[in-house]
Short mmCIF file of C-alpha atoms and ligand atoms in Angstrom, two decimals:
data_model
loop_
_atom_site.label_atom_id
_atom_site.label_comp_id
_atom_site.label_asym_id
_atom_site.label_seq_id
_atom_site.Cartn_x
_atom_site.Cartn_y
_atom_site.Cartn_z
CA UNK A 1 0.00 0.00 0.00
CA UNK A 2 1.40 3.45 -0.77
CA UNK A 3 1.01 5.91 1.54
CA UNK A 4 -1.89 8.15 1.32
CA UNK A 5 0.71 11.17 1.02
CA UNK A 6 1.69 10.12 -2.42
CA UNK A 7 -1.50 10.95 -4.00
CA UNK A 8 -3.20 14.14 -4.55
CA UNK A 9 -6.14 12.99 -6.38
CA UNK A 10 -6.02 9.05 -5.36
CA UNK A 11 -8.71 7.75 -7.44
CA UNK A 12 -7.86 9.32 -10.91
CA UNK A 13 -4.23 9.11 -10.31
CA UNK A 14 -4.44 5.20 -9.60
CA UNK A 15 -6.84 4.81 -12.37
CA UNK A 16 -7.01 1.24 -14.09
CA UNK A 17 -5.98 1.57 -18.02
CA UNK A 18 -9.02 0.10 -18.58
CA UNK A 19 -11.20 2.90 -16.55
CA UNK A 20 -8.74 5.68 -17.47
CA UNK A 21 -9.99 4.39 -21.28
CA UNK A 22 -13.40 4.61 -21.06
CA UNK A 23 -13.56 8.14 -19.61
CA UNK A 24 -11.11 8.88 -22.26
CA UNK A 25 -13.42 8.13 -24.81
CA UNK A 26 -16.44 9.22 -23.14
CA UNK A 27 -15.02 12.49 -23.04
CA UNK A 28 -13.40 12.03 -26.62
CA UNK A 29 -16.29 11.59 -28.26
CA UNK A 30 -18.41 14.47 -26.41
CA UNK A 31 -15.24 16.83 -27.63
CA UNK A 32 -15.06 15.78 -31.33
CA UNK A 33 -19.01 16.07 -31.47
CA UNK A 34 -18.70 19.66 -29.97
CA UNK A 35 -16.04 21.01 -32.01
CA UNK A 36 -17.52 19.20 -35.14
CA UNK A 37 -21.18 21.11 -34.47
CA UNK A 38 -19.93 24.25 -33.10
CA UNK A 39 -16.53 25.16 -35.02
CA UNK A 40 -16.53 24.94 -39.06
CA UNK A 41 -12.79 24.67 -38.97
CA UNK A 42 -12.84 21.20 -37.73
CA UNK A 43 -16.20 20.53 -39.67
CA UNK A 44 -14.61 21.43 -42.78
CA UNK A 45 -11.82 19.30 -41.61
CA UNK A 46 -13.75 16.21 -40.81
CA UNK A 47 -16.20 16.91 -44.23
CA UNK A 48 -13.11 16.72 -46.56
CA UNK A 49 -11.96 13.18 -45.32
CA UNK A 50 -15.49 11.95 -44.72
CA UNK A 51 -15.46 11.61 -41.28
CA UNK A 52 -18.93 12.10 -38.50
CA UNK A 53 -18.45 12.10 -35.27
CA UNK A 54 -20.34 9.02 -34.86
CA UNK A 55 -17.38 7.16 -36.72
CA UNK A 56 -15.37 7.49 -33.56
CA UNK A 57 -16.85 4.56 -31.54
CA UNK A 58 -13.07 3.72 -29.75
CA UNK A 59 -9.64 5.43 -29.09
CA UNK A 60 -8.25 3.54 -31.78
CA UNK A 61 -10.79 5.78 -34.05
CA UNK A 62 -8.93 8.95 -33.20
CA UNK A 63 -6.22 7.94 -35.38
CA UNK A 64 -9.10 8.44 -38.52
CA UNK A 65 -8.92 12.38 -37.70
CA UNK A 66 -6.30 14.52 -39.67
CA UNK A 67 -3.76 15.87 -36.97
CA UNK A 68 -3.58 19.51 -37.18
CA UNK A 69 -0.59 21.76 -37.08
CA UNK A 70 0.91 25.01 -35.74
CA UNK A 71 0.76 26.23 -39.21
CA UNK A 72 -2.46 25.47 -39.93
CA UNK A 73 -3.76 27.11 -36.75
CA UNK A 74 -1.38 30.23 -37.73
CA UNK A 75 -3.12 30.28 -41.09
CA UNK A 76 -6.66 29.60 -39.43
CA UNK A 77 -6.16 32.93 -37.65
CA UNK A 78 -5.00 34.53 -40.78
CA UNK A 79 -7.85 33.97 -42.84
CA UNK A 80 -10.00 34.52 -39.77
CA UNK A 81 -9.08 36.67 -37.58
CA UNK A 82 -8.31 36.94 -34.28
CA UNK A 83 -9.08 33.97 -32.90
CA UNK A 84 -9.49 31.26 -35.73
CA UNK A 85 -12.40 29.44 -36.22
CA UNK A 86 -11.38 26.77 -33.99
CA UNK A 87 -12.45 28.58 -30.94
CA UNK A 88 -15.11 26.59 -30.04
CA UNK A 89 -16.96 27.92 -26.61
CA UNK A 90 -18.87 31.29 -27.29
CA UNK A 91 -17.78 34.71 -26.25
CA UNK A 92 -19.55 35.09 -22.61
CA UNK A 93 -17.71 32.26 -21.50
CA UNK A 94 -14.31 33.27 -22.22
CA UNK A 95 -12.08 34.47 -19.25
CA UNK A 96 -8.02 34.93 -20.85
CA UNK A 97 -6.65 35.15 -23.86
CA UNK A 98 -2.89 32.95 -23.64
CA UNK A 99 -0.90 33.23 -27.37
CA UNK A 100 1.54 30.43 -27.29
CA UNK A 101 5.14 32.02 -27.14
CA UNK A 102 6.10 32.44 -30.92
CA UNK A 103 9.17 31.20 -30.97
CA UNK A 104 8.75 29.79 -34.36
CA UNK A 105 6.64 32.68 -35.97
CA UNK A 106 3.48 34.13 -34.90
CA UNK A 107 1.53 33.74 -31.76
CA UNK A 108 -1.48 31.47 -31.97
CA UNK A 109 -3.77 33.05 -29.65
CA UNK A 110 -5.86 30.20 -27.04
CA UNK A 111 -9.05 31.03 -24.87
CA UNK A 112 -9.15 29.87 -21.36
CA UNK A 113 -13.18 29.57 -19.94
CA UNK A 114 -13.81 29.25 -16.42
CA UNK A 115 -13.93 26.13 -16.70
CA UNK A 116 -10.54 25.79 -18.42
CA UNK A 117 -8.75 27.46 -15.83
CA UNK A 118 -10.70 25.47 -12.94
CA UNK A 119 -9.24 22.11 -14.60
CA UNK A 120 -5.41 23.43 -15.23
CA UNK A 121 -5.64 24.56 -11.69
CA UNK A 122 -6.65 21.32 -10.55
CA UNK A 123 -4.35 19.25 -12.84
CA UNK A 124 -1.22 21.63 -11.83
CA UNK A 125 -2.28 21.22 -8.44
CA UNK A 126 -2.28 17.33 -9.34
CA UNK A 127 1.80 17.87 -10.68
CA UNK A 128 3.24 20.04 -8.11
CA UNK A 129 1.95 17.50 -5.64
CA UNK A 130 3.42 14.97 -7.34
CA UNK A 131 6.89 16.49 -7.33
CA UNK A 132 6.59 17.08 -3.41
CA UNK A 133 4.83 20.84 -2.82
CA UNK A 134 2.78 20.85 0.24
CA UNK A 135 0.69 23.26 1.90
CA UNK A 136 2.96 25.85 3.66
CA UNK A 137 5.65 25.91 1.19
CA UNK A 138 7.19 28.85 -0.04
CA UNK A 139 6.75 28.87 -3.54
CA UNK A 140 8.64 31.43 -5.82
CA UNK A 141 7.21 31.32 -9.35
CA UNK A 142 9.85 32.21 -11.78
CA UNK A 143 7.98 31.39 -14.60
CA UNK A 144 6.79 34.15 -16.49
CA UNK A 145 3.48 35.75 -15.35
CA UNK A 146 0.93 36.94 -18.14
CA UNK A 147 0.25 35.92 -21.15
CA UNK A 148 2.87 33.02 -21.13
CA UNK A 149 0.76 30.03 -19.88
CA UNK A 150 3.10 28.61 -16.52
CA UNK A 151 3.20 31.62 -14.59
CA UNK A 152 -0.57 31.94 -14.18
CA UNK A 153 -1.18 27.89 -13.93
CA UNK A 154 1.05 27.53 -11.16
CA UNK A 155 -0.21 31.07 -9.52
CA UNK A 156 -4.17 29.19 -9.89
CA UNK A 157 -2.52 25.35 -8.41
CA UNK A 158 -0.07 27.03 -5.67
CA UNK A 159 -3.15 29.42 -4.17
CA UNK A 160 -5.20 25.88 -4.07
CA UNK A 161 -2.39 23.89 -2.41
CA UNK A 162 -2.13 26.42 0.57
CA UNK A 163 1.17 27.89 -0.25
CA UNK A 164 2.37 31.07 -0.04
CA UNK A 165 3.52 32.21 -3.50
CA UNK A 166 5.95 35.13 -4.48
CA UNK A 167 5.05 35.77 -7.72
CA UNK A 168 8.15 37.44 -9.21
CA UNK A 169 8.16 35.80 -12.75
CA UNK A 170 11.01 35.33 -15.07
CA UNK A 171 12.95 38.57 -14.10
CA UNK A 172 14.77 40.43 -11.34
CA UNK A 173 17.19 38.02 -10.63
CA UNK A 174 19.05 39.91 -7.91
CA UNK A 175 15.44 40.15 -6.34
CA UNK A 176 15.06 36.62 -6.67
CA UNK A 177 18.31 35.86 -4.81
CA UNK A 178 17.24 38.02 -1.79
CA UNK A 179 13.84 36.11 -1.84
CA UNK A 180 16.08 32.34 -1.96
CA UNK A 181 17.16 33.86 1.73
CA UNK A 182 13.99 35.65 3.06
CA UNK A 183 11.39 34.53 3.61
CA UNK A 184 13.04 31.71 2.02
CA UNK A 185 11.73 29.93 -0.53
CA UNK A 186 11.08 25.99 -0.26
CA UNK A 187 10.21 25.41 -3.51
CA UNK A 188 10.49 27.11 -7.23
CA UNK A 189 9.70 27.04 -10.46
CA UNK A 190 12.08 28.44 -13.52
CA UNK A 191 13.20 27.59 -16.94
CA UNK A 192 16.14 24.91 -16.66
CA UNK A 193 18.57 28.13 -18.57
CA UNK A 194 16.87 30.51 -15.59
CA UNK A 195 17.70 27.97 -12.80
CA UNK A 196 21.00 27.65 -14.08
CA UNK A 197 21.62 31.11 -14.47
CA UNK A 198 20.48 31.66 -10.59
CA UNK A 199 22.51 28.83 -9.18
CA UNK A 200 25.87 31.30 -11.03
CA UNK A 201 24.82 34.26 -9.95
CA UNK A 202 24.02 32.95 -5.80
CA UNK A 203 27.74 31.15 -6.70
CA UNK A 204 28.92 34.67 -7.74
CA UNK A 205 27.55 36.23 -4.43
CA UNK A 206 28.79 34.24 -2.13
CA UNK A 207 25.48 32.46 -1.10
CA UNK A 208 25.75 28.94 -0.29
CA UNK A 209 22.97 26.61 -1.02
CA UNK A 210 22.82 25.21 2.38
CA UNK A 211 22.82 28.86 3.82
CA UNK A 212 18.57 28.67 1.57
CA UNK A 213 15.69 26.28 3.06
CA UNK A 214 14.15 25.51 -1.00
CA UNK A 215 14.10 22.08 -1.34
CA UNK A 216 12.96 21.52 -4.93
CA UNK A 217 11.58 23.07 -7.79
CA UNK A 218 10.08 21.90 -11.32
CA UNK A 219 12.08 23.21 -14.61
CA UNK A 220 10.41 23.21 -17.81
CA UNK A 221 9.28 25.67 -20.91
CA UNK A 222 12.32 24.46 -22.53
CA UNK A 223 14.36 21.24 -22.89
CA UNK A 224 17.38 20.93 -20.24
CA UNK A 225 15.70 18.97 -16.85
CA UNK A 226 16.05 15.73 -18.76
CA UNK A 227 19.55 16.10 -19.63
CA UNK A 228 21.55 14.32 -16.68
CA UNK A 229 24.35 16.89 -16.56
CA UNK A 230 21.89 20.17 -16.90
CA UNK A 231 20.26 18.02 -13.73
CA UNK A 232 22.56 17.70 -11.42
CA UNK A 233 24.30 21.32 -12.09
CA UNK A 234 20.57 22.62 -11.33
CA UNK A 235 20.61 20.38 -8.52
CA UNK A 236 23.54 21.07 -7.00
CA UNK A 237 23.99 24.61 -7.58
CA UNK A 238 20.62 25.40 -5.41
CA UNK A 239 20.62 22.42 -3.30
CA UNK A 240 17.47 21.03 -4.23
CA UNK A 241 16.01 18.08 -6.07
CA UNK A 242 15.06 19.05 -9.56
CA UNK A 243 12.13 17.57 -11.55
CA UNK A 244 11.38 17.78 -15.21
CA UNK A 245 8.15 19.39 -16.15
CA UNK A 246 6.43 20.19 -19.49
CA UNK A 247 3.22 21.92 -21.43
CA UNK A 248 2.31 24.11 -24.12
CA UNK A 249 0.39 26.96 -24.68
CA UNK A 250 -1.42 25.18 -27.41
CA UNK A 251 -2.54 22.23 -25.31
CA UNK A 252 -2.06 23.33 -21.66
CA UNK A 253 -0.04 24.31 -19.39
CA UNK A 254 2.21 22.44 -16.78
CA UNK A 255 0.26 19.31 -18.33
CA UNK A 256 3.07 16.60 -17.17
CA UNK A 257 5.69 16.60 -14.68
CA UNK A 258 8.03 13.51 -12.62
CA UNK A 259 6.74 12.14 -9.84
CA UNK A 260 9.19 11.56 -6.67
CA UNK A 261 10.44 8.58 -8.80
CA UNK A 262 12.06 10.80 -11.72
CA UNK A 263 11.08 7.85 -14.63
CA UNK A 264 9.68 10.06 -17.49
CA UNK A 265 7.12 12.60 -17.31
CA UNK A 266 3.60 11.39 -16.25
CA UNK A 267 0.38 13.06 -17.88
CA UNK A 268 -2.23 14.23 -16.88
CA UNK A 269 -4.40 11.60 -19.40
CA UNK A 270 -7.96 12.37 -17.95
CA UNK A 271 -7.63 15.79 -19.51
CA UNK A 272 -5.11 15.07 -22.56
CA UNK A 273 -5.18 11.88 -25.07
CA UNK A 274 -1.85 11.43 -25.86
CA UNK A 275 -0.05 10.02 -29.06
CA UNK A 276 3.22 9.39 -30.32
CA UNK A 277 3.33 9.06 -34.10
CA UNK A 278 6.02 8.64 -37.11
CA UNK A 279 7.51 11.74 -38.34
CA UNK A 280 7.29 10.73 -42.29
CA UNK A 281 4.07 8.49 -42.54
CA UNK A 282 1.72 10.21 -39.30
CA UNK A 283 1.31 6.55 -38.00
CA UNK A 284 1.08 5.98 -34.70
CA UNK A 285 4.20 4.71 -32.82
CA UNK A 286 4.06 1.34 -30.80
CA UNK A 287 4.54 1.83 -27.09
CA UNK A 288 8.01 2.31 -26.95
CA UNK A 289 8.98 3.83 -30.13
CA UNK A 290 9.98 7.49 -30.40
CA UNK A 291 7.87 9.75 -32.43
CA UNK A 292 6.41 13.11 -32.84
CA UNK A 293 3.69 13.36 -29.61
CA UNK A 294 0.10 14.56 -30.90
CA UNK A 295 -2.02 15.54 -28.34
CA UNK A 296 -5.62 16.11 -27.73
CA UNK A 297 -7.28 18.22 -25.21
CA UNK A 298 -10.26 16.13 -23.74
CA UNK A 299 -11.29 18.92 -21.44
CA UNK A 300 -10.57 22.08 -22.52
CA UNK A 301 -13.75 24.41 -24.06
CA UNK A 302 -12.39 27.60 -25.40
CA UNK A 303 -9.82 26.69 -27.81
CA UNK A 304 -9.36 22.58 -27.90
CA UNK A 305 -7.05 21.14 -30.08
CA UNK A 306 -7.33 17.55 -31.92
CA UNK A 307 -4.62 15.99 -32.52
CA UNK A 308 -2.32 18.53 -32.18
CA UNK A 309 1.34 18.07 -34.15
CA UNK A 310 3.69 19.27 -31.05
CA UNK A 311 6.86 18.79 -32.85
CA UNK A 312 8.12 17.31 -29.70
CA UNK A 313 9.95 13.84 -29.56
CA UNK A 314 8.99 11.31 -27.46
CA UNK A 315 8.62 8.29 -26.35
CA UNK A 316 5.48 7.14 -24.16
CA UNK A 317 5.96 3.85 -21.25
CA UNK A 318 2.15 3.17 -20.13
CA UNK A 319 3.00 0.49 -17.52
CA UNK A 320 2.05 1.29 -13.83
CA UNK A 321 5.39 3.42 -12.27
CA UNK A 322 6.71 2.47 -9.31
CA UNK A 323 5.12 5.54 -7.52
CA UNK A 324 1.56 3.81 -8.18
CA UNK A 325 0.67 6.05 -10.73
CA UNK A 326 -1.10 4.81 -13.73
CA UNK A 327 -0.98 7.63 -16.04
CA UNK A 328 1.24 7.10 -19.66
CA UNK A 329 4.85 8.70 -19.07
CA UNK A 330 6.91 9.94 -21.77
CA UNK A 331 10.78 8.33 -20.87
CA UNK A 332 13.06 10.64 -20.36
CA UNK A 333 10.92 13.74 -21.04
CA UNK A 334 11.16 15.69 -24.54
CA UNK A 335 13.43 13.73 -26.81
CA UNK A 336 14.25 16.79 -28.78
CA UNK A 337 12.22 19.42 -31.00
CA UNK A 338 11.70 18.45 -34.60
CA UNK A 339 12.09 21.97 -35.70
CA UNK A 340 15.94 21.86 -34.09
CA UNK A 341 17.04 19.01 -35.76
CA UNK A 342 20.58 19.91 -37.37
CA UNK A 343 21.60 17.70 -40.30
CA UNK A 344 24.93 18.27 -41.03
CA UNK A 345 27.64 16.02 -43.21
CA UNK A 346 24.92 13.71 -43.80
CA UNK A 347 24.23 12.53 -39.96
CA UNK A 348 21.31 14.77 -37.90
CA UNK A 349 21.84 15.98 -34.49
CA UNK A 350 19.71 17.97 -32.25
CA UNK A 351 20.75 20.47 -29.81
CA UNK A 352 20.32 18.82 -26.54
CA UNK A 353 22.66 16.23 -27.23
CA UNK A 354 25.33 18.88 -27.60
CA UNK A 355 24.30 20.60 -23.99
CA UNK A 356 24.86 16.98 -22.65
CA UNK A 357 28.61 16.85 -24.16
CA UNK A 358 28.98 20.71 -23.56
CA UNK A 359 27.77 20.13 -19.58
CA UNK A 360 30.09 17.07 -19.07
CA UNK A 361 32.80 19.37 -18.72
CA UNK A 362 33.63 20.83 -15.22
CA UNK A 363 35.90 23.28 -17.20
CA UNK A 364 33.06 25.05 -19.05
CA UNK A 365 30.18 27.28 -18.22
CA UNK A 366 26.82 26.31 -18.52
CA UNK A 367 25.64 28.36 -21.55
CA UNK A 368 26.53 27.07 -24.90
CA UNK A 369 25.34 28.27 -28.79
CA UNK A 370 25.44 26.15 -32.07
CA UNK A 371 26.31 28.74 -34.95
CA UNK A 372 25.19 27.21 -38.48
CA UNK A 373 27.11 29.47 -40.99
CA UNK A 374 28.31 28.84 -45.07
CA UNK A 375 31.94 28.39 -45.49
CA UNK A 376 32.60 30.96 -47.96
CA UNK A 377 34.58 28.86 -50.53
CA UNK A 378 32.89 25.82 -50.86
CA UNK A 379 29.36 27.29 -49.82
CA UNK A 380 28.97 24.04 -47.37
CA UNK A 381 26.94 24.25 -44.10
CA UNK A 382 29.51 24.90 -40.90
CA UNK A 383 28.35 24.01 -37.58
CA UNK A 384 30.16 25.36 -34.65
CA UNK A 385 29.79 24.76 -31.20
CA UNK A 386 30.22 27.45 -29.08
CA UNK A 387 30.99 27.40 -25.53
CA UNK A 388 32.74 29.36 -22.61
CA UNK A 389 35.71 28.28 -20.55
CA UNK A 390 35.97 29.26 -16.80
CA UNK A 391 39.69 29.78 -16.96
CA UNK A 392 41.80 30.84 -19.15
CA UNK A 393 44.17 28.33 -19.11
CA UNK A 394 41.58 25.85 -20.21
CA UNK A 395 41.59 27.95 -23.82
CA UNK A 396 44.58 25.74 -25.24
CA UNK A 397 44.24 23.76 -28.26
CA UNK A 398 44.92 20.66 -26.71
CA UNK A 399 41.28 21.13 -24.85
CA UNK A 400 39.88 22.22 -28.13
CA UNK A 401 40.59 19.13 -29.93
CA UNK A 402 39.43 17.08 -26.17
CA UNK A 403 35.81 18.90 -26.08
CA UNK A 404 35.75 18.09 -30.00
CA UNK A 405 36.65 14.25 -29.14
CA UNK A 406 33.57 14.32 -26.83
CA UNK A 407 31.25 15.79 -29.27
CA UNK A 408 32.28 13.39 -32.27
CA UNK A 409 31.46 10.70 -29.83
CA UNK A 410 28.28 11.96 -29.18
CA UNK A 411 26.97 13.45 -32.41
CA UNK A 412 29.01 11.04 -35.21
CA UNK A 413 30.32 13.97 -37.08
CA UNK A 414 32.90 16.66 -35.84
CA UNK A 415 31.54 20.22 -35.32
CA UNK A 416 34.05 23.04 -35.44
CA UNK A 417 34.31 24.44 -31.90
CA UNK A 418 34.87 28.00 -30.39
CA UNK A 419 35.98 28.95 -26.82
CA UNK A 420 34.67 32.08 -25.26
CA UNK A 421 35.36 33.94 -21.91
CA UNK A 422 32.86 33.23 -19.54
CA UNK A 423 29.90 35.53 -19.68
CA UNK A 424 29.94 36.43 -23.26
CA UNK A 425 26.93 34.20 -24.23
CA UNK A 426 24.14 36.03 -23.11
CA UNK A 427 22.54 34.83 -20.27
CA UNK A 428 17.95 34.45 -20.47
CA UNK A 429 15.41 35.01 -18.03
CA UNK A 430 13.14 32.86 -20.78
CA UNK A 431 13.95 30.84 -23.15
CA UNK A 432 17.65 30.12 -24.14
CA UNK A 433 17.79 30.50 -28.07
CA UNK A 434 20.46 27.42 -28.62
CA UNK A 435 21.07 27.79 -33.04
CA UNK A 436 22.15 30.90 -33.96
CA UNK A 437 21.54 30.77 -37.93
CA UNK A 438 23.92 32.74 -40.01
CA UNK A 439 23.64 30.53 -42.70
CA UNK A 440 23.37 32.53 -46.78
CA UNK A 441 20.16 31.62 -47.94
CA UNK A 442 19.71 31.85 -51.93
ZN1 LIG B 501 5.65 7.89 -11.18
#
């Protein structure tokens, strides 16, 4: 018997697969029937492959639907503006307006209802517990407040967990520092480049992490958590345990985080369907298999997405976890974005495998950029790693030709590699911007 402790929402968290399937398709089918009477985008959609909502009689059936992506929801809101007509709930019911971050290109702009921001509270709620946050804690929320989805999710969850929140966002960090001593946070939340970026700065200052009472705190918004070495510098540097946690403006927030266990990221699969399918053919993956996750919000009224294209790598483990929970995790979190693939000589590579070579090495900073350029005679693609060394004395081309070793091992072909003084990458409150394209385009 686990203890009761474990569990913030017993029941649904303990689910059988074979329960947590029928309410998935209970509340499958009332979703495609909804957006399939009351949004034209996904009638039109459904119309052009001949598809009714009555077709979808099991989860299998959800594979019939055409997965929709970010561009397609871009154009949506191009051709109908502002919102797209995949906004399905009607305008009294609509409470905030969340674009996802437009990294990639324009925002797409999502509605939250009242009821959308009732069941992110309570599935937050749901992950924070899971990673340890307990009424009383101290909880500074680094993520950004506003229109960025995390902030306000964990604001909603931490308010119904009893905790007292500082909600600073992704900024002041000399603020944040003070706050890490008094009243002394127990917990945070941050972007894995914010965390680390804190843990130099409290190095910098003198402030120990045993002289702070936080204990954990939950790092997503960006890859990083799941690399080993990004880990245990976040780790170490504040003292704390550090989980992994994930979600998207598109889909929801803060939608899947580790449990105590740290064995993938669990979701929240009462509220989102979750899919991992082949990059070239759009079939779904076998449990097991790495593929592009597609999600679908089961829940969500204002603006819900089926099968949604995330472009994030995965790769999904739906046996029970050790912790008790039943709920699909994806192994090792986010693979890698599909977007940030680098092919180069003929092999691919994506960025986070670099930050795991980059991160091995005691004699470099955290912060690290991969410059794509064109060599100017032969009009080939150049990738260069770039990264910054503590010391001076580490700038030798003996450690060049060492760090280049370790990334040959890692990514099959040779990158060229630059050393920089410490400090001269700049440093993010949000999201670290890894490729740095300088590539001539014809
Ligand atoms: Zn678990």
């Amino acid at each position: 018997m686990k203890e009761p402790e474990e569990f913030y929402e017993p029941e649904i968290e303990t689910i059988s697969r074979e329960a947590i399937g029928k309410l998935q398709l209970e509340r499958l089918k009332r979703q495609v029937k909804r957006c399939y009477y009351d949004s034209e985008f996904y009638r039109e959609r459904f119309d052009k492959v001949g598809l009714k909502p009555d077709d979808i009689k099991s989860l299998d059936d959800v594979e019939k639907i055409p997965i929709v992506t970010k561009e397609e929801l871009r154009q949506e809101q191009i051709n109908h503006p502002p919102l797209g007509r995949y906004t399905v709930a009607p305008r009294r019911d609509w409470r905030e307006l969340h674009p996802s971050t437009g990294t990639t290109g324009i925002p797409i702009n999502t509605i939250w209802t009242q009821r959308d921001v009732e069941c992110l509270t309570q599935w937050t709620a749901r992950t924070m517990w899971s990673f340890g946050v307990r009424s009383g804690d101290i909880i500074q929320n680094s993520f950004s407040y506003g229109l960025w989805v995390a902030g306000m999710s964990v604001h909603y969850a931490a308010a119904r967990l009893g905790c007292f929140v500082l909600p600073i966002g992704a900024t002041m960090t000399e603020r944040q520092l003070d706050y890490f001593v008094n009243p002394g946070s127990t917990a945070m939340v941050a972007t894995p480049s914010y965390a680390l970026y804190l843990a130099e700065r409290m190095r910098q200052r003198g402030i120990s992490p045993d002289q702070i009472p936080m204990r954990l705190g939950a790092f997503g918004g960006e890859g990083g958590t799941e690399v080993p070495a990004t880990r245990k510098k976040i780790e170490q540097g504040l003292g704390i345990d550090a989980y992994d946690y994930y979600g998207l403006a598109e889909i929801g927030p803060t939608c899947a985080s580790e449990c105590k266990r740290k064995v993938g990221i669990h979701w929240a699969e009462d509220h989102i369907l979750v899919e991992t399918v082949n990059k070239d053919t759009r079939e779904r993956c076998a449990p097991g298999e790495t593929g592009v996750l597609v999600l679908t919000s089961l829940t969500r009224e204002g603006t819900p997405l089926i099968r949604y294209w995330t472009n994030d790598y995965a790769r999904l483990d739906f046996e029970k976890c050790d912790c008790g929970r039943t709920h699909v995790r994806a192994v090792g979190g986010i693979l890698g974005r599909a977007d940030d693939m680098i092919i180069y000589k003929g092999e691919n590579f994506y960025p986070v495998q670099v930050e795991k070579v980059v991160r091995s090495f005691k004699e470099l900073s955290d912060e690290y950029k991969i410059r794509l350029t064109t060599h100017e005679r032969t009009g080939a693609d150049v990738v260069t790693v770039v990264a910054e060394y503590i010391d001076e004395k580490t700038n030798t081309a003996e450690f060049k030709s060492k760090l280049k070793r370790a990334l040959r091992e890692e990514l099959i072909v040779t990158p060229e590699v630059d050393l920089v003084k410490s400090g001269t990458i700049e440093r993010t409150e949000f999201k670290a911007k890894r490729i740095e394209d300088k590539r001539i385009k014809d």
